[in-house]
Structure formats: structure tokens, C-alpha cells
Tab-separated table of C-alpha atoms in Angstrom:
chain	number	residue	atom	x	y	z
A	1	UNK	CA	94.749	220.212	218.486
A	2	UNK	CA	92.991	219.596	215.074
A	3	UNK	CA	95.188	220.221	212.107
A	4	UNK	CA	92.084	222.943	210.543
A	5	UNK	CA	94.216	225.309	213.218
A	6	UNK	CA	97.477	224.727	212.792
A	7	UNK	CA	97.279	225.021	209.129
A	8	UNK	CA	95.612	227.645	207.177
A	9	UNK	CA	92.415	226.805	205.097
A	10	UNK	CA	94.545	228.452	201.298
A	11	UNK	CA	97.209	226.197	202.082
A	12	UNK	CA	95.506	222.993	203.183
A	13	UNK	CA	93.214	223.056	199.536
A	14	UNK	CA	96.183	224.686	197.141
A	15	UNK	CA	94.810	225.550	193.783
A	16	UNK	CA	92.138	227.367	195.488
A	17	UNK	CA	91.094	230.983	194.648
A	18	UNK	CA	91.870	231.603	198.569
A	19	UNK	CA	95.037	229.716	198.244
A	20	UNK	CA	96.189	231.866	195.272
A	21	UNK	CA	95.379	235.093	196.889
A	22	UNK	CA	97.475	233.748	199.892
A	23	UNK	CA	99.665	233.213	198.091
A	24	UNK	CA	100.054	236.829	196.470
A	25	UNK	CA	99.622	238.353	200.163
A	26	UNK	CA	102.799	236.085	200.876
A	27	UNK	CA	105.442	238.035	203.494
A	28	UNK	CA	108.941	237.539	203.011
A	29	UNK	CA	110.130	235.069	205.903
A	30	UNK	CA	112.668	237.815	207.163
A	31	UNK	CA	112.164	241.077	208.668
A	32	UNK	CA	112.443	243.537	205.654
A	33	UNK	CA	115.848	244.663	207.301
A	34	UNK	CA	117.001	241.309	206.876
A	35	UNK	CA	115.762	241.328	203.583
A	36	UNK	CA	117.437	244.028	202.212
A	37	UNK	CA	121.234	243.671	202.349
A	38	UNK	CA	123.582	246.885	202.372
A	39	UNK	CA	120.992	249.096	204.193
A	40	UNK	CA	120.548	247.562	207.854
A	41	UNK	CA	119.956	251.003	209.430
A	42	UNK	CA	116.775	251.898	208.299
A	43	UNK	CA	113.500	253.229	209.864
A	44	UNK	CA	112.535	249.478	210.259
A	45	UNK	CA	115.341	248.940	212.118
A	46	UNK	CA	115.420	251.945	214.610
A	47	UNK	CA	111.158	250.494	215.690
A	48	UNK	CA	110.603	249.075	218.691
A	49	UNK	CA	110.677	245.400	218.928
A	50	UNK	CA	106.995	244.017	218.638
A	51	UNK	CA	107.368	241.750	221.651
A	52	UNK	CA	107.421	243.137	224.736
A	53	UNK	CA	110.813	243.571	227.111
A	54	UNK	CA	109.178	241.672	229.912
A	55	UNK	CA	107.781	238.721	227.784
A	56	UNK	CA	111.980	238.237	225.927
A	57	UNK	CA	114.495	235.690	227.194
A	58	UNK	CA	117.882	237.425	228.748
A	59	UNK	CA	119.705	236.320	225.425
A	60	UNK	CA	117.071	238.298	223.489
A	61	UNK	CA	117.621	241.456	226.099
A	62	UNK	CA	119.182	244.166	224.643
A	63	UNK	CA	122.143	245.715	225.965
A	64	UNK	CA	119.859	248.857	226.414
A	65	UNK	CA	116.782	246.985	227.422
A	66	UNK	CA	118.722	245.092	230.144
A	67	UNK	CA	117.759	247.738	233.408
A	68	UNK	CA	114.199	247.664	232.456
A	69	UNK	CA	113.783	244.303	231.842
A	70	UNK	CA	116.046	242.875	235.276
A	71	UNK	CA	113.412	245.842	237.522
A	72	UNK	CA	110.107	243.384	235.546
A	73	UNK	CA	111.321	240.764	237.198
A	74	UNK	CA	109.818	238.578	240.180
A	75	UNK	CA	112.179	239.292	242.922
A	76	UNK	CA	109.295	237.716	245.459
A	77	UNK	CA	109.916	234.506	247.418
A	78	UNK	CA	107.396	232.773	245.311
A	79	UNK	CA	109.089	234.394	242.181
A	80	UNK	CA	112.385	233.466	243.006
A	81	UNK	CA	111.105	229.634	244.165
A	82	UNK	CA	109.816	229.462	240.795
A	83	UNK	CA	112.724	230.552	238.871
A	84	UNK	CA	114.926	227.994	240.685
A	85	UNK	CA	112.138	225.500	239.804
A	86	UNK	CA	111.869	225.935	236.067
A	87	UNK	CA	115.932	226.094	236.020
A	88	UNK	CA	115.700	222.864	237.678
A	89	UNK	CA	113.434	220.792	236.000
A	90	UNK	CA	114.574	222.669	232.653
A	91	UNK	CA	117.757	220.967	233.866
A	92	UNK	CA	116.373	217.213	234.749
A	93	UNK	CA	114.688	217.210	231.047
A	94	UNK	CA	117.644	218.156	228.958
A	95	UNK	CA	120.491	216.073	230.888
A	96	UNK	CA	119.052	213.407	233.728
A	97	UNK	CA	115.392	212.211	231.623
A	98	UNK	CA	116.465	211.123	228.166
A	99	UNK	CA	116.238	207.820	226.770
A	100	UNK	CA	120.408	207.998	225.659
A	101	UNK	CA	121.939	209.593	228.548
A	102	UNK	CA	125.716	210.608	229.284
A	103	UNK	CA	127.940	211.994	232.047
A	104	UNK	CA	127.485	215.377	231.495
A	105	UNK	CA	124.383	215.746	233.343
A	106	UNK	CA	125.737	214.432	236.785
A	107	UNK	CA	129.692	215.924	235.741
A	108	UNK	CA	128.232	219.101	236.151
A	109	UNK	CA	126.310	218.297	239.035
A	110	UNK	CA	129.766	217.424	240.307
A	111	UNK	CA	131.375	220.119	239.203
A	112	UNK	CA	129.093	222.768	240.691
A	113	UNK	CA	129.325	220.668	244.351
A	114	UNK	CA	133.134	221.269	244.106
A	115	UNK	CA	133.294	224.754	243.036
A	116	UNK	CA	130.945	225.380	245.733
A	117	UNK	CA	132.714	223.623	248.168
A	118	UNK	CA	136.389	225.547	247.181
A	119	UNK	CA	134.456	229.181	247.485
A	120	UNK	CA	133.187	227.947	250.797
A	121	UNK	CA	136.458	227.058	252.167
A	122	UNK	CA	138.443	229.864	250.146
A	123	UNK	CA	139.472	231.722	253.629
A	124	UNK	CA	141.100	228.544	255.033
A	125	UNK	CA	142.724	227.382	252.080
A	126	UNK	CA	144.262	230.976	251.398
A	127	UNK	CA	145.608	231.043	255.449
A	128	UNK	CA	147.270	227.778	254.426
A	129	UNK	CA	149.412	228.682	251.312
A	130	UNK	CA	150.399	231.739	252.958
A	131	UNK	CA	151.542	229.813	256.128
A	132	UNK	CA	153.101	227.348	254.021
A	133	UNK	CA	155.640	229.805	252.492
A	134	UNK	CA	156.578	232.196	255.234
């Protein structure tokens, strides 16, 4: 991608009449809530969120927002193979494909086989105990 649209023409020349009127036209980095300490529940505040529920990340979910958003999801086959396939390769990139890797990748790899295996065999392993002490 050429740098002419990543970065805006005022601040690529500064010194500019366009970069100077940028510059006055400058928004604080924060939402004006943030901005403004003491006074968090303003109008600003009580708005809707500009991005849409369906487009946010579950950590960005309000507590509120969580119904609607879970009923937008993709609850087809295809939906569900895909969120199992993004989890997966999100996985592989951040742990298993790095140049300096460690054991945590294939610990917890490990450590999800034997939790599995323990739920699976719960009903046995419960029969035994009791057996063991009556």
C-alpha cells in the first residue's frame, strides 16, 4: 500500500496551509468522556457505541449487549467449522509458528488432552473412590 494513503497529505508536507488547518481541526485522541475527568456519565456516554454489536469481539460485548450479539452469531455447520478454524490457526501463529518458541504451546495442548480425558472417564473414576471406601 503506498504511504500517500496511510498518511494524510497536511501531515506528510507540515508547514503547509493544509497542515496548519489540520492541525487546528485536531480531535482529542480520547473519547470526550475520557477526556473529561469527574463527569463520566454524560450524554456522550449514555450513545450508542459507533461500531456495531455484531462486528465487536466478546471482550468488547457488553454485559447488556451479550443476548443480541450470541443470537448474530453463525450457529451453521460452515459457521461453526470456521470458528474452530480461525481459533485454530489463531492458535498455531501465536504458540507453535514463531521463530523463539517455548513449551507453552504444546503444555497446553497437553493439558487440554488430559482434562479431556478425566471428564471422559469421570463416571468410572467416581464408581472407584466410592468402592474404595465402603
Amino acid at each position: 500500500m503506498p504511504l500517500s494513503r496511510l498518511v494524510p497529505v497536511a501531515t506528510r508536507f507540515p508547514g503547509t496551509p493544509a497542515s496548519r488547518a489540520a492541525a487546528q481541526r485536531r480531535v482529542a485522541p480520547y473519547p470526550a468522556v475520557l477526556a473529561r475527568s469527574g463527569r463520566a456519565d454524560t450524554q456522550d456516554s449514555k450513545m450508542a457505541s459507533p461500531v456495531p454489536v455484531k462486528e465487536k469481539k466478546l471482550m468488547e460485548v457488553k454485559l447488556g449487549e451479550l443476548p443480541g450479539w450470541i443470537l448474530m452469531r453463525d450457529f451453521t455447520p460452515k459457521g461453526i467449522a470456521g470458528a474452530f478454524q480461525r481459533g485454530y490457526y489463531r492458535y498455531y501463529n501465536k504458540y507453535i509458528n514463531v521463530k523463539k518458541g517455548g513449551v507453552a504451546g504444546i503444555s497446553m495442548v497437553l493439558a487440554a488432552y488430559v482434562l479431556f480425558n478425566y471428564c471422559r472417564s469421570y463416571k468410572e473414576l467416581k464408581h472407584e473412590r466410592l468402592r474404595k471406601y465402603h
